[in-house]
Amino acid sequence: MNIILLGPPGAGKGTQARILVEERDMVQLSTGDMLRDAQASGSEMGKLVADVIARGDLVTDEIVIGLIREKLNAGGAAGGYIFDGFPRTLAQADALGELLIEMGQSLDHVVEMSVDDQALVARITARSTCGDCGEVYNDNTKPIPADEKCTNCGGSNFKRRADDNEDSLKTRLLAYYKQTSPLIGYYYAKGQLQSVDGLGEIEDVKASIASILG
Ligand code: AMP
């Protein structure tokens, strides 16, 4: 089963993707993570996209489609793929459709996670992650434990994303509404879109997604 988690920054796509990886043996393909890895490795491409990401704009379709193509060609997803943060433009959506056809695979569900803007800003500015395993924390709802050890892996390498600040977030939200939200209509027209309320507790959102995926 291959699915897309679609939603604005802070909607909880990464958190739910991690649960699906854990419980359904799926593979999470997050273009945001791939781009941050490229930056961390100091590659030419990583340097090229650094400013764009810091501002909160989208990097080019060519780059992200290339990253996804590479991962899909590498194979190895017994339970299928979760596309997290990809596609973000109509051109990316078309490219994904073509890549899946080339691989003889299908897109089974597009799950839109909706959360109002105020909640997004609150979530993102309170967000940190474990740099070792990616576990997501929130200053208000799921703070880093007092012993400063990750509840998932025991590491103590916590990070805040450089683009999780109010200025970049405004640009990221604008990019979402201008360039990504047209995908809601695109997948609706194809009969593939289902929506969940992303505002609830992690467990409730998980249950809503499970009822869609079966
Ligand atoms: P994310 O971790 O999904 O919030 O992505 C972080 C940043 O990486 C975004 O604000 C964009 O600058 C860039 N990015 C991630 N995925 C894409 C994509 N599919 N298309 C264009 N830019 C992307």
PDB file of N, CA, C and O and ligand atoms in Angstrom, residues 31-32 35-36 52-53 56-59 64 85-86 88 92 161 163 172, ligand 1:
ATOM      1  N   THR A  31      10.771  14.140   1.873  1.00  0.00           N
ATOM      2  CA  THR A  31      11.730  14.936   1.105  1.00  0.00           C
ATOM      3  C   THR A  31      12.392  15.978   2.005  1.00  0.00           C
ATOM      4  O   THR A  31      13.558  16.317   1.805  1.00  0.00           O
ATOM      5  N   GLY A  32      11.671  16.447   3.032  1.00  0.00           N
ATOM      6  CA  GLY A  32      12.275  17.397   3.984  1.00  0.00           C
ATOM      7  C   GLY A  32      13.470  16.754   4.677  1.00  0.00           C
ATOM      8  O   GLY A  32      14.544  17.358   4.781  1.00  0.00           O
ATOM      9  N   LEU A  35      16.368  16.384   2.253  1.00  0.00           N
ATOM     10  CA  LEU A  35      17.053  17.662   1.998  1.00  0.00           C
ATOM     11  C   LEU A  35      17.904  18.069   3.193  1.00  0.00           C
ATOM     12  O   LEU A  35      19.016  18.571   3.036  1.00  0.00           O
ATOM     13  N   ARG A  36      17.390  17.827   4.409  1.00  0.00           N
ATOM     14  CA  ARG A  36      18.193  18.155   5.605  1.00  0.00           C
ATOM     15  C   ARG A  36      19.423  17.250   5.674  1.00  0.00           C
ATOM     16  O   ARG A  36      20.512  17.700   6.033  1.00  0.00           O
ATOM     17  N   VAL A  52      17.060  28.437   0.417  1.00  0.00           N
ATOM     18  CA  VAL A  52      15.640  28.271   0.073  1.00  0.00           C
ATOM     19  C   VAL A  52      14.884  27.678   1.265  1.00  0.00           C
ATOM     20  O   VAL A  52      13.812  28.152   1.649  1.00  0.00           O
ATOM     21  N   ILE A  53      15.477  26.649   1.872  1.00  0.00           N
ATOM     22  CA  ILE A  53      14.828  25.986   3.006  1.00  0.00           C
ATOM     23  C   ILE A  53      14.754  26.932   4.206  1.00  0.00           C
ATOM     24  O   ILE A  53      13.726  27.035   4.870  1.00  0.00           O
ATOM     25  N   GLY A  56      11.964  29.204   3.810  1.00  0.00           N
ATOM     26  CA  GLY A  56      10.646  28.567   3.854  1.00  0.00           C
ATOM     27  C   GLY A  56      10.007  28.403   2.489  1.00  0.00           C
ATOM     28  O   GLY A  56       8.849  28.018   2.381  1.00  0.00           O
ATOM     29  N   ASP A  57      10.776  28.704   1.432  1.00  0.00           N
ATOM     30  CA  ASP A  57      10.256  28.495   0.072  1.00  0.00           C
ATOM     31  C   ASP A  57      10.443  27.045  -0.340  1.00  0.00           C
ATOM     32  O   ASP A  57      11.153  26.284   0.325  1.00  0.00           O
ATOM     33  N   LEU A  58       9.844  26.669  -1.466  1.00  0.00           N
ATOM     34  CA  LEU A  58      10.017  25.301  -1.960  1.00  0.00           C
ATOM     35  C   LEU A  58      11.272  25.201  -2.818  1.00  0.00           C
ATOM     36  O   LEU A  58      11.577  26.120  -3.588  1.00  0.00           O
ATOM     37  N   VAL A  59      11.981  24.100  -2.712  1.00  0.00           N
ATOM     38  CA  VAL A  59      13.101  23.857  -3.622  1.00  0.00           C
ATOM     39  C   VAL A  59      12.510  23.383  -4.954  1.00  0.00           C
ATOM     40  O   VAL A  59      11.312  23.119  -5.056  1.00  0.00           O
ATOM     41  N   VAL A  64      13.572  17.612  -5.956  1.00  0.00           N
ATOM     42  CA  VAL A  64      12.843  16.664  -5.086  1.00  0.00           C
ATOM     43  C   VAL A  64      12.351  15.437  -5.858  1.00  0.00           C
ATOM     44  O   VAL A  64      12.351  14.324  -5.322  1.00  0.00           O
ATOM     45  N   GLY A  85       5.350  14.993   2.867  1.00  0.00           N
ATOM     46  CA  GLY A  85       5.917  16.267   2.397  1.00  0.00           C
ATOM     47  C   GLY A  85       6.232  16.235   0.912  1.00  0.00           C
ATOM     48  O   GLY A  85       6.884  17.133   0.389  1.00  0.00           O
ATOM     49  N   PHE A  86       5.786  15.233   0.242  1.00  0.00           N
ATOM     50  CA  PHE A  86       5.917  15.087  -1.219  1.00  0.00           C
ATOM     51  C   PHE A  86       4.681  14.328  -1.699  1.00  0.00           C
ATOM     52  O   PHE A  86       4.329  13.338  -1.057  1.00  0.00           O
ATOM     53  N   ARG A  88       4.416  18.308  -3.376  1.00  0.00           N
ATOM     54  CA  ARG A  88       4.021  19.618  -2.866  1.00  0.00           C
ATOM     55  C   ARG A  88       3.596  20.548  -3.994  1.00  0.00           C
ATOM     56  O   ARG A  88       3.217  21.691  -3.724  1.00  0.00           O
ATOM     57  N   GLN A  92       4.950  17.847  -9.215  1.00  0.00           N
ATOM     58  CA  GLN A  92       5.462  16.711  -8.423  1.00  0.00           C
ATOM     59  C   GLN A  92       4.422  15.591  -8.367  1.00  0.00           C
ATOM     60  O   GLN A  92       4.760  14.409  -8.404  1.00  0.00           O
ATOM     61  N   ARG A 161      14.496  22.670  14.501  1.00  0.00           N
ATOM     62  CA  ARG A 161      14.778  22.976  13.106  1.00  0.00           C
ATOM     63  C   ARG A 161      14.965  24.468  12.917  1.00  0.00           C
ATOM     64  O   ARG A 161      14.207  25.267  13.453  1.00  0.00           O
ATOM     65  N   ASP A 163      14.291  26.206  10.450  1.00  0.00           N
ATOM     66  CA  ASP A 163      13.175  26.872   9.764  1.00  0.00           C
ATOM     67  C   ASP A 163      11.884  26.838  10.584  1.00  0.00           C
ATOM     68  O   ASP A 163      10.836  27.261  10.118  1.00  0.00           O
ATOM     69  N   ARG A 172       6.382  29.329   4.676  1.00  0.00           N
ATOM     70  CA  ARG A 172       6.036  27.917   4.446  1.00  0.00           C
ATOM     71  C   ARG A 172       4.526  27.745   4.321  1.00  0.00           C
ATOM     72  O   ARG A 172       4.051  26.969   3.499  1.00  0.00           O
TER      73      ARG A 172
HETATM   74  P1  AMP B   1       9.434  19.607   5.630  1.00  0.00           P
HETATM   75  O1  AMP B   1      10.380  18.886   6.514  1.00  0.00           O
HETATM   76  O2  AMP B   1       8.551  18.679   4.836  1.00  0.00           O
HETATM   77  O3  AMP B   1       8.642  20.663   6.362  1.00  0.00           O
HETATM   78  O4  AMP B   1      10.316  20.376   4.545  1.00  0.00           O
HETATM   79  C1  AMP B   1      11.260  21.369   4.932  1.00  0.00           C
HETATM   80  C2  AMP B   1      11.597  22.241   3.733  1.00  0.00           C
HETATM   81  O5  AMP B   1      12.216  21.454   2.713  1.00  0.00           O
HETATM   82  C3  AMP B   1      10.414  22.903   3.052  1.00  0.00           C
HETATM   83  O6  AMP B   1      10.025  24.119   3.681  1.00  0.00           O
HETATM   84  C4  AMP B   1      10.965  23.138   1.642  1.00  0.00           C
HETATM   85  O7  AMP B   1      11.869  24.222   1.626  1.00  0.00           O
HETATM   86  C5  AMP B   1      11.774  21.872   1.409  1.00  0.00           C
HETATM   87  N1  AMP B   1      10.954  20.773   0.834  1.00  0.00           N
HETATM   88  C6  AMP B   1      10.634  19.586   1.430  1.00  0.00           C
HETATM   89  N2  AMP B   1       9.896  18.820   0.611  1.00  0.00           N
HETATM   90  C7  AMP B   1       9.734  19.541  -0.536  1.00  0.00           C
HETATM   91  C8  AMP B   1       9.046  19.285  -1.750  1.00  0.00           C
HETATM   92  N3  AMP B   1       8.365  18.157  -1.963  1.00  0.00           N
HETATM   93  N4  AMP B   1       9.106  20.248  -2.718  1.00  0.00           N
HETATM   94  C9  AMP B   1       9.797  21.392  -2.528  1.00  0.00           C
HETATM   95  N5  AMP B   1      10.450  21.700  -1.395  1.00  0.00           N
HETATM   96  C10 AMP B   1      10.433  20.783  -0.396  1.00  0.00           C
END
